[in-house]
Amino acid sequence: MNGMMLVARREIVTQIRTRSFIFSLLITVVIVGALAFAPKLFDGPDAYTLGTVNSQQLPLEAAAPDMEFEWRAYPDEAAATRAVLDGDVDAALVDGSKVLTDGEIDTELGVLLQSTHREVKLGPAGVNIAPLQVESVGADTRYEAARTGIALVLVLVLFMLIIGQVMTVAMGVVEEKGSRIVEILLSSVRPWQLLGGKIIGLGVLGLINLGSILAVGLVASYVSGFAADFPPGMTGIMAGVILWFVLGYAFFATLGAALSALVSRQEEVGNVMSPISMVIMAAYFVAFYAVNDPTGPVATIVSFVPPFSSMVMPVRMAATEVPLWEVAASVGLMVLAVLATLSFGAKVYERAVLRTGARVKLGEVLRAK
Amino acid sequence: MLEISGLRKRFAGSPGTPEGKQALDGIGFTVRPGEMFGFVGANGAGKSTTMRIVMGVLKADAGTVTWRGEPVTYADRQRFGYMPEERGLYQKMRASEQIEYFGRLHGMSPDRAKKATEDLLERLGLTERRNSSVESLSLGNQQRVQLAVALVHDPELLILDEPFSGLDPIAVEALATVLQERCRGGVPVIFSSHQLELVERLCDSVGIVSAGRMVASGPVDELRAAEGGTLRVVVRNPAPGWADGLPGLVSVQGDRHVLVTEDGDDQEILRRAVKAGHVEHFGVEQPTLTEIFKEAVA
Ligand SMILES: Nc1ncnc2c1ncn2[C@@H]1O[C@H](COP(=O)(O)OP(=O)(O)O)[C@@H](O)[C@H]1O
Ligand SMILES: [Mg+2]
């Protein structure tokens, strides 16, 4: 195994063993799992319990096949009234002509009861009403709500993972520099191997995180039934997220490693990393904005601009349908940016990481021969 | 054989020292196979800078470092063992894993790295702490782990920057024993230290550096011979003025007179002493390394 892979393996093994890694993974996974159930909670109840007094049950299931109805018969109106007031039933039908409720009736239930009642009454009279045909002449918006939800979760996940892993890279670089471990390390591995190994190792951990989140999100969506609302091309969206994470992480982590190699103390990391944190934050805000306006000019343009594209494009891809050529062009630009960053970052890192003590100036590092 | 010659290194000025600092001003010495070389000098003399240049951590402005006759390369340095002055270990990593990791980085197979780690843990008395994280170890034990990291890959040359500092006498012995073994196996060992008695006891050769220059270097015996011995004569109840005209200093301790001198005719001094009184002691004392050092840097 070469030096870079050894370094990467060390990063993975040490991080996985820490309690904070396990905890943060568990917490995000639980949150994402819970989010997959959220649509159900906000949709309102889709099961009703109804009482009857001296009435036929109405064929509500036929009118609303997604819902469930439970019927309970009561001997007289007084018993039904008590059941309504106690909340045992949502409403009670009396003598086929009156509905008892506790205050205002649930709108959906009210409409259902009225229309079904009318149909039942009209049917025997030989009147047949064909249901209205609904036809959309606009874009396919069936999945809009689901797309928005998925995009929103992706923004958060990408943002947290990228900033979390990039900061871990930065702190690792300073740990090695500040404690002079680099002095020993660099007599057995090359600077690019050390840098590359660290970035790869922590990137793999990010992917483990992302993979767990996606897997739990998918499984929970199937269990909760939210998966039925998934837009077509979900696999593509997921694959895109992984690709964009890799690109975005590679870009920011390399820059982060280079900048943090300029300082020798952990307390200085936040300071030296602030330009990078700010860019990640900016990308996050635009991506957040793109969730609700994925086809607007801001989201469209920024989804091509590296490194912002790494967070905006996957969100656009989830929130709306993006033509393949646009995705390809944006990926191409980002790959170029990552390559440029790698060559710049490796140079800065190599020149700065052995210069312990006071903060090294970036200009000085770049000027040095 | 490691040959260092004409090393010069200037550090650029900083807010504290605007004019910069000539840290090395022509450092050179040679370490032969199986030789233990002690590198001594006051704080800031340039020992660490020299060692860091040999290890490639710093670049010299001028001068050469050759290993087995060729300029030292990255591949050579992979087979060197290095203990930096400022200790560096991964605090959260277990002692044994850490040693093994550095063995692997130096190109050892997993099995060999594991075996070498076990051996070293045993030699250095760390077996019981093998699974402790470095941060939970005492300072002395951390230093042993640091030494193990420098030794794990069976280096062909050892460069240790103040390996004994901060150790208790037992740890010093354990470390010294391990170093002597490696040395007997033909590995040149260079270490810096302020403990001159220890250097004197362990080292075949020493290099004394002062303000970036070598002021003396070579086998300890040769340095002693060059320095010359000190004649010490103790006479009881001598006649007053017995030493008039003799070189050296006379100090009076009760009824004993002690004459200490580095030159003069020892036979003449002996005759005068015998005539003057009861000679209790007459002998030439070899200078200690401390004396050689003081003389050299004065
Ligand atoms: N990175 C550096 N920047 C500026 N000056 C340095 C640096 N490292 C060492 N020096 C200076 O070089 C001189 C020699 O230092 P050093 O080699 O550490 O001495 P020693 O190890 O013999 O105590 C000292 O004056 C020290 O202040
Ligand atoms: Mg020093």
XYZ file of C-alpha atoms and ligand atoms in Angstrom:
695
model
C 0.000 0.000 0.000
C 1.524 3.334 -0.842
C 1.951 6.266 1.498
C -1.169 8.113 0.413
C -3.432 5.157 1.051
C -1.825 4.549 4.441
C -2.478 8.154 5.385
C -6.077 7.889 4.157
C -6.634 4.706 6.092
C -5.322 6.252 9.270
C -7.738 9.164 8.916
C -10.688 6.844 8.419
C -9.808 4.515 11.284
C -9.124 7.297 13.792
C -12.236 9.279 12.918
C -14.614 6.334 12.868
C -13.458 5.432 16.336
C -14.323 8.833 17.793
C -17.601 9.160 19.629
C -18.449 12.394 17.860
C -18.377 10.720 14.444
C -20.805 8.005 15.525
C -23.079 10.489 17.270
C -23.275 12.986 14.450
C -23.907 10.167 11.971
C -26.704 8.765 14.155
C -28.276 12.167 14.660
C -28.315 13.134 10.982
C -29.611 9.729 10.009
C -32.429 9.978 12.571
C -33.323 13.488 11.408
C -33.381 12.496 7.745
C -35.401 9.394 8.564
C -37.878 11.512 10.490
C -38.111 14.011 7.616
C -39.283 11.223 5.317
C -42.308 10.859 7.591
C -42.921 14.592 7.844
C -45.174 14.954 4.749
C -47.572 12.520 6.359
C -47.785 14.584 9.505
C -48.453 17.835 7.684
C -50.987 16.340 5.263
C -53.700 16.206 7.908
C -55.450 13.019 8.904
C -56.331 10.605 6.184
C -58.472 8.354 8.353
C -61.831 9.265 9.849
C -64.065 7.569 12.339
C -67.760 8.184 11.741
C -70.893 7.332 13.696
C -74.340 6.402 12.367
C -77.754 6.585 13.997
C -80.477 4.885 12.063
C -78.605 5.490 8.780
C -76.851 3.622 5.978
C -73.049 3.939 5.792
C -72.108 6.202 2.884
C -69.733 4.744 0.224
C -67.035 7.281 1.055
C -64.170 4.899 0.108
C -65.309 4.995 -3.493
C -64.970 8.771 -3.567
C -61.678 8.902 -1.658
C -59.741 5.667 -2.178
C -56.615 6.989 -0.336
C -58.463 7.410 2.954
C -59.712 5.037 5.523
C -63.094 5.209 7.204
C -64.315 3.439 10.262
C -68.005 3.336 11.055
C -69.653 2.924 14.441
C -73.375 2.521 14.964
C -75.107 4.255 17.889
C -78.633 3.478 19.160
C -79.879 7.055 19.380
C -78.909 10.661 18.777
C -77.965 11.242 22.416
C -75.383 8.462 22.335
C -74.011 9.806 19.038
C -73.800 13.336 20.454
C -71.791 12.046 23.401
C -69.453 10.158 21.079
C -68.891 13.308 19.003
C -68.224 15.433 22.066
C -65.856 12.833 23.535
C -63.956 12.776 20.249
C -64.654 9.076 19.708
C -65.923 9.913 16.228
C -65.145 12.840 13.920
C -68.814 13.208 12.909
C -72.059 11.258 13.170
C -74.750 10.815 10.499
C -78.288 10.878 11.932
C -81.307 9.515 10.050
C -79.424 9.874 6.769
C -80.138 13.583 6.790
C -78.199 15.320 9.537
C -74.512 15.400 10.510
C -73.416 16.074 14.090
C -69.983 17.642 14.597
C -68.016 19.176 17.399
C -67.751 22.735 16.086
C -66.775 23.331 12.467
C -66.551 20.198 10.331
C -63.205 19.244 8.740
C -63.486 20.796 5.247
C -62.348 17.718 3.368
C -64.703 15.470 5.323
C -67.588 17.924 4.845
C -67.180 18.047 1.074
C -66.869 14.273 0.911
C -70.024 13.693 2.957
C -72.073 16.200 0.959
C -71.084 14.929 -2.484
C -71.387 11.262 -1.605
C -74.758 11.919 0.008
C -75.928 13.663 -3.154
C -74.752 10.800 -5.352
C -76.441 8.211 -3.180
C -79.687 10.167 -3.329
C -79.482 10.811 -7.094
C -78.392 7.308 -8.127
C -81.735 5.579 -7.688
C -83.408 8.414 -9.583
C -81.401 7.362 -12.629
C -79.241 10.458 -12.791
C -75.651 9.612 -13.601
C -73.014 12.297 -13.339
C -69.734 11.610 -15.112
C -66.821 12.805 -12.960
C -64.960 15.848 -14.261
C -61.834 15.131 -16.265
C -58.844 17.095 -14.986
C -56.166 17.940 -17.537
C -53.027 19.990 -16.911
C -51.963 22.314 -19.702
C -48.950 23.624 -17.730
C -45.727 21.834 -16.743
C -45.928 18.587 -14.870
C -46.238 19.871 -11.340
C -47.377 16.647 -9.786
C -44.064 16.206 -8.001
C -43.394 19.800 -7.156
C -43.982 19.477 -3.437
C -41.921 16.320 -3.210
C -39.135 17.845 -5.286
C -39.025 20.915 -3.074
C -38.880 18.757 0.020
C -36.092 16.592 -1.337
C -34.123 19.617 -2.540
C -34.448 21.262 0.850
C -33.063 18.223 2.635
C -30.226 17.983 0.109
C -29.209 21.617 0.640
C -28.878 21.030 4.333
C -27.096 17.699 4.016
C -24.591 18.968 1.435
C -23.889 22.115 3.400
C -23.350 20.328 6.700
C -21.233 17.569 5.223
C -19.034 19.847 3.148
C -18.367 22.376 5.863
C -17.930 19.647 8.480
C -15.433 17.587 6.490
C -13.540 20.625 5.227
C -13.081 21.925 8.762
C -11.922 18.472 9.857
C -9.303 18.527 7.106
C -8.158 21.976 8.195
C -7.875 21.005 11.843
C -6.021 17.821 10.928
C -3.488 19.792 8.893
C -2.855 22.169 11.769
C -2.663 19.311 14.263
C 0.135 17.765 12.235
C 1.876 21.047 11.610
C 1.570 22.426 15.136
C 2.754 19.219 16.798
C 5.617 18.861 14.280
C 4.433 15.396 13.305
C 4.957 16.629 9.754
C 8.679 16.752 10.390
C 8.688 12.990 10.843
C 5.952 12.287 8.318
C 7.695 14.183 5.561
C 10.829 12.104 5.881
C 8.744 9.096 4.875
C 6.010 10.455 2.590
C 5.854 13.274 0.072
C 3.792 16.353 0.910
C 1.260 15.562 -1.834
C 0.837 12.056 -0.445
C 0.159 13.408 3.011
C -2.241 16.030 1.706
C -3.931 13.673 -0.732
C -4.272 10.910 1.838
C -5.868 13.221 4.345
C -8.322 14.606 1.800
C -9.211 11.168 0.456
C -9.623 9.657 3.920
C -11.896 12.363 5.228
C -13.737 12.395 1.888
C -14.472 8.692 2.220
C -15.878 9.406 5.668
C -18.050 12.134 4.148
C -19.268 9.637 1.562
C -20.051 7.106 4.280
C -22.110 9.814 5.970
C -23.824 10.829 2.763
C -24.472 7.218 1.766
C -26.039 6.439 5.139
C -28.212 9.534 4.922
C -29.393 8.709 1.408
C -30.006 5.067 2.265
C -31.928 5.842 5.433
C -33.866 8.588 3.649
C -34.869 6.192 0.855
C -35.837 3.338 3.158
C -37.804 5.663 5.435
C -39.550 7.150 2.389
C -40.689 3.726 1.272
C -41.874 2.843 4.751
C -43.732 6.110 5.198
C -45.207 5.966 1.720
C -43.538 9.260 0.768
C -41.666 7.375 -1.958
C -44.916 7.204 -3.954
C -44.511 10.957 -4.566
C -40.898 10.611 -5.787
C -40.332 12.349 -9.077
C -39.027 10.259 -11.962
C -35.234 10.013 -12.186
C -34.668 9.745 -8.444
C -31.640 7.490 -8.998
C -30.089 10.164 -11.205
C -30.699 12.791 -8.564
C -29.028 10.648 -5.899
C -26.062 9.826 -8.114
C -25.764 13.521 -8.906
C -25.676 14.413 -5.227
C -22.805 12.004 -4.631
C -20.858 13.324 -7.613
C -21.408 16.928 -6.578
C -20.404 16.222 -3.030
C -17.145 14.699 -4.235
C -16.404 17.690 -6.461
C -17.392 20.333 -3.926
C -15.552 18.612 -1.127
C -12.404 18.146 -3.217
C -12.409 21.832 -4.082
C -13.005 23.231 -0.617
C -10.926 20.647 1.242
C -7.862 21.310 -0.919
C -8.166 25.043 -0.450
C -8.807 24.536 3.252
C -5.729 22.356 3.647
C -3.599 24.919 1.830
C -4.808 27.868 3.889
C -4.649 26.054 7.204
C -1.070 24.998 6.443
C -0.228 28.678 6.883
C -0.925 28.599 10.621
C 0.443 26.496 13.462
C -2.211 26.738 16.156
C -5.756 25.379 16.292
C -7.050 28.766 17.494
C -5.979 30.306 14.205
C -7.858 27.805 12.050
C -11.202 29.625 12.198
C -9.540 32.855 11.237
C -7.529 31.576 8.304
C -10.467 29.491 7.069
C -12.994 32.323 7.183
C -12.814 33.151 3.439
C -13.616 29.524 2.660
C -16.414 29.302 5.208
C -17.866 32.454 3.695
C -17.844 31.034 0.178
C -19.483 27.826 1.409
C -22.109 29.888 3.226
C -22.750 31.936 0.101
C -23.169 28.778 -1.954
C -25.532 27.497 0.713
C -27.700 30.605 0.562
C -27.951 30.557 -3.210
C -28.747 26.837 -3.097
C -31.399 27.502 -0.488
C -32.869 30.174 -2.689
C -32.760 27.811 -5.664
C -35.005 25.364 -3.827
C -37.957 27.661 -4.350
C -36.928 29.225 -7.636
C -34.934 26.531 -9.427
C -35.632 27.910 -12.892
C -34.969 31.581 -12.122
C -31.957 33.391 -13.601
C -29.959 33.504 -10.339
C -30.180 29.779 -9.706
C -29.602 28.964 -13.365
C -26.513 31.120 -13.770
C -24.926 30.285 -10.426
C -25.429 26.575 -11.078
C -22.654 26.875 -13.667
C -20.182 28.883 -11.583
C -17.611 26.828 -9.645
C -17.485 26.290 -6.709
C -21.069 27.473 -6.120
C -22.318 25.007 -8.717
C -21.352 22.136 -6.402
C -24.225 23.029 -4.108
C -26.624 24.851 -6.444
C -26.684 22.371 -9.319
C -27.636 19.298 -7.269
C -30.398 21.331 -5.658
C -31.649 22.502 -9.035
C -31.507 18.918 -10.286
C -33.696 17.833 -7.402
C -36.052 20.803 -7.563
C -36.691 20.743 -11.290
C -35.736 18.900 -14.430
C -32.364 20.153 -15.694
C -31.300 19.294 -19.257
C -28.408 16.853 -19.342
C -26.128 19.154 -21.309
C -26.404 21.792 -18.592
C -25.395 19.262 -15.945
C -22.501 18.062 -18.101
C -21.257 21.586 -18.758
C -21.451 22.508 -15.088
C -19.631 19.313 -14.035
C -16.943 20.017 -16.634
C -16.319 23.519 -15.314
C -16.224 22.296 -11.733
C -13.757 19.521 -12.595
C -11.458 22.138 -14.128
C -11.759 24.250 -10.999
C -10.940 21.255 -8.808
C -7.836 20.460 -10.878
C -6.658 24.056 -10.647
C -7.225 24.055 -6.886
C -5.330 20.804 -6.473
C -2.231 22.167 -8.156
C -2.432 25.475 -6.286
C -3.249 23.858 -2.947
C -0.516 21.253 -3.151
C 2.040 23.966 -3.853
C 0.972 26.183 -0.965
C 0.735 23.226 1.389
C 4.173 21.911 0.506
C 5.823 25.284 0.971
C 4.016 26.304 4.122
C 3.591 23.158 6.174
C 7.166 22.992 7.480
C 7.325 26.683 8.342
C 6.159 26.522 11.919
C 5.799 29.477 14.206
C 4.130 32.696 13.195
C 1.440 32.659 10.529
C 2.972 32.378 7.069
C 1.805 34.939 4.537
C 0.172 33.512 1.435
C 1.910 36.012 -0.839
C 5.280 35.029 0.580
C 4.580 31.354 -0.063
C 3.571 32.020 -3.655
C 6.589 34.195 -4.323
C 9.092 31.715 -2.869
C 10.984 29.797 -5.486
C 29.309 7.515 6.913
C 27.599 10.865 7.186
C 29.615 13.890 6.179
C 28.413 17.372 6.770
C 30.419 20.278 5.508
C 30.174 24.014 5.237
C 26.500 24.280 6.217
C 25.197 27.821 6.262
C 21.711 28.912 7.047
C 20.263 32.355 7.524
C 16.756 32.932 8.813
C 14.897 35.886 7.421
C 14.082 38.713 9.797
C 10.820 38.701 11.690
C 9.083 41.439 13.709
C 11.125 40.305 16.761
C 14.470 40.169 14.997
C 14.307 42.477 11.980
C 17.897 41.945 10.905
C 17.478 38.162 10.570
C 19.748 35.540 12.049
C 22.765 33.666 10.725
C 21.930 30.387 12.460
C 24.630 28.278 10.824
C 27.933 29.690 9.736
C 29.890 26.801 8.286
C 28.988 23.710 10.277
C 30.804 20.514 9.371
C 31.550 17.145 10.951
C 31.710 13.474 10.119
C 30.019 10.496 11.737
C 31.365 7.032 11.011
C 29.484 3.734 10.992
C 28.886 2.456 14.501
C 29.864 5.782 15.997
C 27.833 7.564 18.633
C 28.181 11.275 18.036
C 27.232 13.797 20.686
C 26.237 17.211 19.451
C 26.603 19.845 22.125
C 26.304 23.578 22.298
C 24.460 26.332 24.108
C 20.813 27.036 23.388
C 20.469 28.655 19.991
C 23.894 27.468 18.858
C 22.430 25.773 15.789
C 22.148 22.083 16.679
C 18.494 21.661 15.788
C 18.885 23.652 12.609
C 21.739 21.383 11.518
C 19.738 18.247 12.241
C 16.702 19.578 10.444
C 18.820 20.295 7.391
C 20.171 16.751 7.436
C 16.584 15.467 7.611
C 15.475 17.716 4.771
C 13.046 19.631 6.946
C 15.005 22.798 6.195
C 17.076 23.751 3.175
C 20.598 25.004 3.733
C 21.783 28.171 2.005
C 25.125 26.527 1.367
C 27.069 23.424 2.272
C 26.629 19.733 1.661
C 25.366 16.667 3.429
C 26.555 13.372 2.020
C 25.587 9.865 3.026
C 27.903 7.041 2.015
C 29.706 9.430 -0.263
C 26.673 10.709 -2.184
C 24.537 13.780 -1.557
C 21.725 12.663 0.712
C 18.431 12.020 -1.084
C 14.795 11.595 -0.154
C 15.179 7.834 -0.523
C 18.119 7.900 1.931
C 16.120 9.891 4.449
C 13.365 7.303 4.345
C 15.864 4.969 5.920
C 16.937 7.475 8.580
C 15.332 7.623 11.985
C 14.527 11.066 13.318
C 13.371 12.424 16.630
C 12.606 16.125 16.347
C 13.281 18.500 19.197
C 9.638 19.400 19.496
C 7.981 16.075 20.000
C 5.236 15.247 17.598
C 2.820 12.376 17.962
C -0.863 11.910 17.276
C -2.346 12.490 20.702
C -5.445 10.369 20.188
C -3.732 7.397 18.617
C -2.749 4.345 20.607
C 0.956 3.907 21.295
C 1.317 0.624 19.420
C -0.753 1.772 16.445
C 1.295 4.902 16.172
C 4.616 3.069 16.086
C 3.239 0.575 13.591
C 1.849 3.357 11.408
C 5.216 5.032 11.073
C 6.802 1.666 10.329
C 4.318 1.165 7.495
C 4.919 4.686 6.198
C 8.593 3.822 5.987
C 7.657 0.971 3.706
C 7.516 -1.992 6.095
C 5.083 -4.808 5.453
C 2.206 -5.088 7.962
C 3.759 -8.138 9.580
C 7.219 -6.654 9.898
C 5.852 -3.389 11.251
C 3.807 -5.266 13.818
C 6.723 -7.394 14.882
C 9.118 -4.460 15.146
C 6.531 -2.556 17.184
C 6.100 -5.415 19.634
C 9.859 -5.715 20.040
C 10.305 -2.021 20.694
C 7.414 -1.824 23.134
C 9.062 -4.615 25.045
C 12.546 -3.114 24.924
C 11.294 0.262 26.072
C 9.072 -1.128 28.812
C 5.854 0.024 27.197
C 4.129 -3.305 26.691
C 1.560 -2.586 29.359
C 0.709 0.775 27.880
C 0.563 -0.434 24.308
C -3.146 0.332 23.930
C -3.112 3.649 25.755
C -3.640 6.770 23.724
C -0.537 8.933 23.603
C -2.212 11.788 25.457
C -2.839 9.530 28.450
C 0.839 8.579 28.774
C 3.310 10.244 31.097
C 5.842 12.551 29.513
C 8.576 9.957 29.856
C 6.471 7.290 28.195
C 5.507 9.654 25.397
C 9.180 10.191 24.807
C 9.738 6.439 24.643
C 7.006 6.172 22.039
C 8.653 8.999 20.147
C 11.932 7.119 20.185
C 10.184 3.943 19.080
C 8.759 5.880 16.130
C 12.303 6.871 15.172
C 13.565 3.305 15.532
C 10.759 1.138 14.203
C 11.965 0.831 10.622
C 15.467 -0.272 11.573
C 17.047 2.954 10.378
C 20.506 3.118 8.879
C 21.230 6.390 10.659
C 19.707 7.917 13.768
C 19.302 11.638 14.302
C 17.898 12.473 17.699
C 17.367 16.025 18.904
C 17.689 16.122 22.690
C 16.333 12.618 23.187
C 17.204 12.577 26.890
C 15.740 15.872 27.959
C 13.075 15.602 30.615
C 13.644 11.916 31.325
C 14.126 10.319 34.724
C 17.355 8.334 35.280
C 15.650 4.996 34.635
C 14.231 6.138 31.340
C 17.625 7.618 30.436
C 19.228 4.230 31.011
C 16.592 2.373 28.994
C 17.010 4.781 26.124
C 20.804 4.766 26.307
C 20.875 0.983 26.219
C 18.713 0.838 23.119
C 20.869 3.447 21.382
C 24.096 1.667 22.266
C 22.720 -1.548 20.815
C 21.829 0.086 17.540
C 25.186 1.715 17.456
C 26.991 -1.574 18.007
C 24.976 -2.887 15.086
C 26.822 -0.380 12.899
C 24.259 2.422 12.865
C 25.731 5.887 13.301
C 23.848 7.782 15.993
C 23.830 11.554 16.311
C 22.167 13.096 19.277
C 22.182 16.523 20.808
C 22.139 17.023 24.529
C 22.912 19.417 27.313
C 23.769 16.567 29.690
C 27.507 16.621 29.142
C 28.298 13.797 31.573
C 25.905 11.598 29.652
C 27.434 12.585 26.333
C 30.865 11.885 27.726
C 29.803 8.447 28.932
C 27.988 7.389 25.761
C 29.754 9.039 22.879
C 32.801 8.113 20.904
C 32.911 11.522 19.274
C 31.515 14.906 20.001
C 30.946 18.082 18.094
C 30.846 21.344 19.940
C 28.998 24.122 18.231
C 28.847 27.754 19.226
C 26.969 30.517 17.465
C 26.618 28.507 14.271
C 30.268 27.430 14.054
C 32.017 24.183 14.945
C 34.499 25.027 17.666
C 35.683 21.483 18.228
C 34.848 18.050 16.926
C 36.334 14.602 16.918
C 36.879 11.615 19.187
C 36.574 12.555 22.847
C 40.047 11.166 23.624
C 41.660 13.342 20.982
C 39.914 16.417 22.284
C 41.164 15.573 25.753
C 44.691 15.089 24.550
C 44.589 18.354 22.669
C 43.270 20.124 25.694
C 46.005 18.626 27.868
C 45.707 17.468 31.465
C 45.708 19.408 34.669
C 48.351 18.730 37.281
C 47.037 18.683 40.833
C 49.388 18.539 43.815
C 48.315 18.427 47.433
C 50.968 19.158 50.093
C 50.373 19.047 53.828
C 51.974 21.649 56.098
C 54.407 23.005 53.504
C 56.934 25.663 54.255
C 55.561 29.112 53.552
C 56.304 30.442 50.064
C 57.164 26.955 48.832
C 55.432 27.517 45.506
C 56.898 30.917 44.733
C 57.866 31.017 41.067
C 55.895 27.910 40.163
C 53.104 28.220 37.559
C 49.479 27.712 38.495
C 47.305 28.612 41.413
C 47.668 27.589 45.020
C 44.628 27.363 47.226
C 44.820 26.756 50.959
C 42.391 24.329 52.584
C 43.224 24.137 56.280
C 46.765 22.746 56.554
C 46.661 21.495 52.963
C 47.943 23.486 50.006
C 46.525 22.568 46.605
C 48.436 23.536 43.484
C 46.626 23.332 40.172
C 48.403 24.012 36.920
C 48.241 23.215 33.241
C 51.833 23.925 32.383
C 55.278 23.973 33.905
C 57.811 21.217 34.529
C 56.027 18.553 36.570
C 59.318 17.012 37.835
C 60.500 20.362 39.117
C 57.128 20.895 40.829
C 57.334 17.451 42.424
C 60.866 18.116 43.766
C 59.759 21.415 45.279
C 56.685 19.842 46.842
C 58.587 16.982 48.417
C 61.079 19.438 49.866
C 58.324 21.659 51.209
C 56.270 19.082 53.070
C 54.216 15.919 53.000
C 52.919 15.238 49.468
C 49.494 13.651 49.734
C 48.518 13.731 46.101
C 50.317 14.229 42.818
C 48.580 13.513 39.528
C 47.490 14.650 36.105
C 43.747 14.876 35.681
C 42.099 14.510 32.253
C 39.725 17.348 31.453
C 36.042 16.489 31.575
C 33.827 17.196 28.612
C 32.368 20.025 30.633
C 35.805 21.579 30.896
C 36.557 21.032 27.228
C 33.185 22.543 26.400
C 33.704 25.598 28.591
C 37.131 26.107 27.135
C 35.863 25.706 23.569
C 32.964 28.099 23.749
C 34.760 30.672 25.880
N 12.392 28.934 12.038
C 13.259 29.843 12.508
N 13.089 31.150 12.218
C 13.958 32.070 12.675
N 15.013 31.797 13.445
C 15.226 30.519 13.794
C 14.358 29.473 13.349
N 14.816 28.308 13.835
C 15.922 28.593 14.550
N 16.171 29.925 14.534
C 17.305 30.603 15.184
O 18.473 29.962 14.784
C 19.349 29.819 15.871
C 19.727 28.372 16.059
O 18.609 27.657 16.554
P 18.630 26.111 16.872
O 19.221 25.394 15.725
O 17.266 25.740 17.262
O 19.589 26.037 18.129
P 19.839 24.840 19.165
O 19.077 23.662 18.708
O 21.313 24.627 19.152
O 19.376 25.335 20.486
C 18.639 30.415 17.082
O 19.127 31.729 17.272
C 17.219 30.446 16.671
O 16.575 31.538 17.261
Mg 17.634 22.728 19.611
